[in-house]
Amino acid sequence: MTVCEYRPGLEGIPAAQSSISYVDGQKGILEYRGIKIEELAEKCTFLETAYLLIWGELPTKEDLEEFETEIRYHRRIKYSIRDMMKCFPDSGHPMDALQTSAAALGLFYSRRALDDPAYIRQAVVRLLAKTPSLVAAFQLMRKGNDPIQPNDDLDYATNFLYMLTERKPKPLAAKIFDVCLTLHAEHTMNASTFSARVTASTLTDPYAVVASAVGTLAGPLHGGANEEVLLMLEEIGSVANVRAYVEKCVENKQKIMGFGHRVYKVKDPRATILQHLAERLFYELGSDEYYDIALELEKIVEEKYGAKGIYANVDFYSGLLYRKLGIPTDLFTPIFAIARVAGWLAHWKEQLAANRIFRPTQVYTGLHDIAYVPIDERVSVNNNNGSHGKIY
Ligand code: CMC
């Protein structure tokens, strides 16, 4: 066996072989199953894209209709799950609510038959169908309202916005939201996908796979940057302040949210598509000053940092779009999760098809041959000598 050098964060180390998605960070290319993201965003719905990611090829008309029908049928969530969710604290973060309720699905659909294609199909359909319902249900419950039932006449994106806001969205808003889901559906070996694959490799159930991935996505280094972008735009406050803000960041070596990427050294292709969508949405629904600030900020950041390969990433415009669609800021990451369920499930299936349990090694940095000290002879190394940090 080759002995590898330790790389913090496994940077640059392949964790799997995968044919699901591909990124070329120098050229700004993202492909799902070999098809460019620009083409999918323009021509495909999110469910069509999810089908492509999970089953490996674009569905025929009949396949897609069947898939959509199954998903419509499974959108409802059981009353017992709703009752369980009613016990969640209103102040809890929606990502915690989603992780808990996604894991709870495994209690209610507990059969685990990973070699049965019908079971795989049902799990895929249930998770894609129910994740938006779980997010919308928690949103209404924390406002003190009962969740509303899905509307079978509405497509995936329209129905989610309807369940979330209690009114039917404009067609353009639903269309744009659907494209946002497509753009976030998959992105090679990121932290939550790795987490999903590790969990999948133990042959546990797919609800646990998704719950562990949701928990990983919840961290601010992964799913939360678009929330930070909005806070930053609020802090900047006006177009006139943008240049001074960027100059202050350069001086203080402070990162500008929504810019830079570990892989992309040119503008993230998803940011380009989102920018076009933002243009359309703000044109139709009316611009706001944060959008104007964002445009100015992108221009000045490119001027200052472009030579370093720092450009807008997927998070720069998505928060602005979601806010214009009336979505509360703390739901941005759960919405990312709704989309990414497609990618996680594709990786779950791919992992099962050639499974080997993840069991990496470590570089031990501790001591050896230390003598055991009886408890009465030990000296405390904990010098807080009070109740600090203790929970009674
Ligand atoms: N603003 C200013 N300078 C930056 C930025 C930025 N947003 N991003 C990177 N740099 C600079 C950084 O200061 C460093 O400079 P120097 O070499 O002089 O020390 C250099 O570029 C390399 O930065 P790094 O943090 O080592 O690069 P990375 O590849 O580890 O970071 C990143 C990638 C996304 C963590 C980082 O760009 C960042 O923190 N961006 C802001 C947060 C953000 O927008 N996150 C969303 C990421 S996209 C979502 C996804 O696809 O998962």
CSV table of C-alpha atoms in Angstrom, one decimal, residues 76-213:
chain,number,residue,atom,x,y,z
A,76,ARG,CA,-47.7,14.6,2.4
A,77,ILE,CA,-46.1,14.0,5.7
A,78,LYS,CA,-47.6,11.7,8.3
A,79,TYR,CA,-49.6,13.3,11.1
A,80,SER,CA,-47.3,11.5,13.6
A,81,ILE,CA,-44.3,13.4,12.0
A,82,ARG,CA,-46.2,16.6,12.2
A,83,ASP,CA,-47.1,15.9,15.8
A,84,MET,CA,-43.4,15.2,16.5
A,85,MET,CA,-42.4,18.5,14.8
A,86,LYS,CA,-44.9,20.5,16.9
A,87,CYS,CA,-42.7,19.7,19.9
A,88,PHE,CA,-39.7,21.4,18.3
A,89,PRO,CA,-38.9,24.8,19.8
A,90,ASP,CA,-40.0,27.7,17.6
A,91,SER,CA,-36.6,29.2,18.2
A,92,GLY,CA,-34.8,26.2,16.8
A,93,HIS,CA,-32.8,26.5,13.6
A,94,PRO,CA,-34.7,25.1,10.6
A,95,MET,CA,-31.7,23.0,9.6
A,96,ASP,CA,-31.9,21.3,13.0
A,97,ALA,CA,-35.6,20.7,12.4
A,98,LEU,CA,-34.9,19.3,9.0
A,99,GLN,CA,-32.1,17.0,10.2
A,100,THR,CA,-34.3,15.7,13.0
A,101,SER,CA,-37.4,15.2,10.8
A,102,ALA,CA,-35.4,13.6,7.9
A,103,ALA,CA,-33.9,11.1,10.4
A,104,ALA,CA,-37.4,10.5,11.8
A,105,LEU,CA,-38.6,9.4,8.3
A,106,GLY,CA,-36.4,6.4,8.8
A,107,LEU,CA,-38.5,5.4,11.9
A,108,PHE,CA,-41.7,5.5,9.8
A,109,TYR,CA,-40.3,3.8,6.7
A,110,SER,CA,-38.0,1.4,8.5
A,111,ARG,CA,-37.7,-1.4,6.0
A,112,ARG,CA,-34.2,-1.5,4.8
A,113,ALA,CA,-33.7,-3.5,1.6
A,114,LEU,CA,-30.7,-2.0,-0.2
A,115,ASP,CA,-30.6,-4.7,-2.8
A,116,ASP,CA,-34.3,-4.2,-3.8
A,117,PRO,CA,-34.7,-1.7,-6.7
A,118,ALA,CA,-38.3,-1.0,-5.6
A,119,TYR,CA,-37.1,0.0,-2.1
A,120,ILE,CA,-34.4,2.3,-3.6
A,121,ARG,CA,-37.0,3.9,-5.9
A,122,GLN,CA,-39.4,4.5,-3.0
A,123,ALA,CA,-36.7,6.0,-0.8
A,124,VAL,CA,-35.6,8.4,-3.6
A,125,VAL,CA,-39.2,9.4,-4.2
A,126,ARG,CA,-40.0,9.9,-0.5
A,127,LEU,CA,-37.0,11.9,0.2
A,128,LEU,CA,-37.3,14.2,-2.8
A,129,ALA,CA,-41.1,14.5,-2.2
A,130,LYS,CA,-41.1,15.1,1.6
A,131,THR,CA,-38.0,17.2,2.2
A,132,PRO,CA,-39.7,20.4,0.9
A,133,SER,CA,-42.8,19.5,2.9
A,134,LEU,CA,-40.7,19.2,6.1
A,135,VAL,CA,-39.1,22.6,5.5
A,136,ALA,CA,-42.4,24.3,4.8
A,137,ALA,CA,-44.2,22.6,7.7
A,138,PHE,CA,-41.6,23.8,10.2
A,139,GLN,CA,-41.7,27.3,8.9
A,140,LEU,CA,-45.5,27.5,9.4
A,141,MET,CA,-45.5,25.7,12.8
A,142,ARG,CA,-42.9,28.1,14.2
A,143,LYS,CA,-45.2,31.0,13.2
A,144,GLY,CA,-47.9,29.2,15.2
A,145,ASN,CA,-49.8,28.1,12.1
A,146,ASP,CA,-50.8,24.6,10.9
A,147,PRO,CA,-48.9,23.3,7.9
A,148,ILE,CA,-50.8,23.4,4.7
A,149,GLN,CA,-51.3,20.4,2.6
A,150,PRO,CA,-49.5,20.1,-0.7
A,151,ASN,CA,-51.5,21.0,-3.8
A,152,ASP,CA,-51.5,18.2,-6.3
A,153,ASP,CA,-52.2,20.6,-9.2
A,154,LEU,CA,-48.9,22.4,-8.6
A,155,ASP,CA,-45.4,21.5,-9.8
A,156,TYR,CA,-42.5,20.9,-7.4
A,157,ALA,CA,-41.2,24.4,-7.1
A,158,THR,CA,-44.6,26.1,-7.2
A,159,ASN,CA,-46.0,23.8,-4.6
A,160,PHE,CA,-43.0,24.4,-2.2
A,161,LEU,CA,-43.4,28.1,-2.4
A,162,TYR,CA,-47.2,27.7,-1.9
A,163,MET,CA,-46.7,25.5,1.2
A,164,LEU,CA,-44.1,28.0,2.5
A,165,THR,CA,-45.8,31.3,1.9
A,166,GLU,CA,-49.5,30.1,1.9
A,167,ARG,CA,-50.1,31.7,-1.5
A,168,LYS,CA,-49.4,30.7,-5.1
A,169,PRO,CA,-46.2,32.3,-6.4
A,170,LYS,CA,-46.1,34.1,-9.7
A,171,PRO,CA,-45.0,31.8,-12.5
A,172,LEU,CA,-41.7,33.7,-13.0
A,173,ALA,CA,-40.9,33.4,-9.3
A,174,ALA,CA,-41.6,29.6,-9.3
A,175,LYS,CA,-39.5,29.2,-12.5
A,176,ILE,CA,-36.6,31.0,-11.1
A,177,PHE,CA,-36.8,29.1,-7.8
A,178,ASP,CA,-36.8,25.8,-9.8
A,179,VAL,CA,-33.6,26.9,-11.6
A,180,CYS,CA,-32.0,27.7,-8.3
A,181,LEU,CA,-32.8,24.1,-7.2
A,182,THR,CA,-31.1,22.8,-10.3
A,183,LEU,CA,-28.0,24.9,-9.7
A,184,HIS,CA,-27.6,23.6,-6.2
A,185,ALA,CA,-28.5,20.0,-6.8
A,186,GLU,CA,-24.9,18.6,-7.0
A,187,HIS,CA,-21.3,19.7,-6.8
A,188,THR,CA,-18.8,16.9,-6.7
A,189,MET,CA,-17.1,15.9,-3.4
A,190,ASN,CA,-18.0,18.6,-1.0
A,191,ALA,CA,-18.3,18.1,2.8
A,192,SER,CA,-22.0,17.1,3.0
A,193,THR,CA,-21.7,14.7,0.0
A,194,PHE,CA,-18.6,13.1,1.6
A,195,SER,CA,-20.6,12.8,4.8
A,196,ALA,CA,-23.5,11.2,2.8
A,197,ARG,CA,-21.1,8.7,1.2
A,198,VAL,CA,-19.4,7.8,4.5
A,199,THR,CA,-22.8,7.1,6.1
A,200,ALA,CA,-24.0,5.2,3.0
A,201,SER,CA,-20.9,3.0,3.1
A,202,THR,CA,-22.1,1.5,6.4
A,203,LEU,CA,-25.2,0.3,4.6
A,204,THR,CA,-27.5,2.2,6.9
A,205,ASP,CA,-30.9,3.5,5.6
A,206,PRO,CA,-31.1,6.4,3.1
A,207,TYR,CA,-32.9,8.6,5.7
A,208,ALA,CA,-29.8,8.4,7.9
A,209,VAL,CA,-27.7,9.2,4.9
A,210,VAL,CA,-29.7,12.4,4.2
A,211,ALA,CA,-29.9,13.3,7.9
A,212,SER,CA,-26.1,13.1,8.3
A,213,ALA,CA,-25.6,15.2,5.1
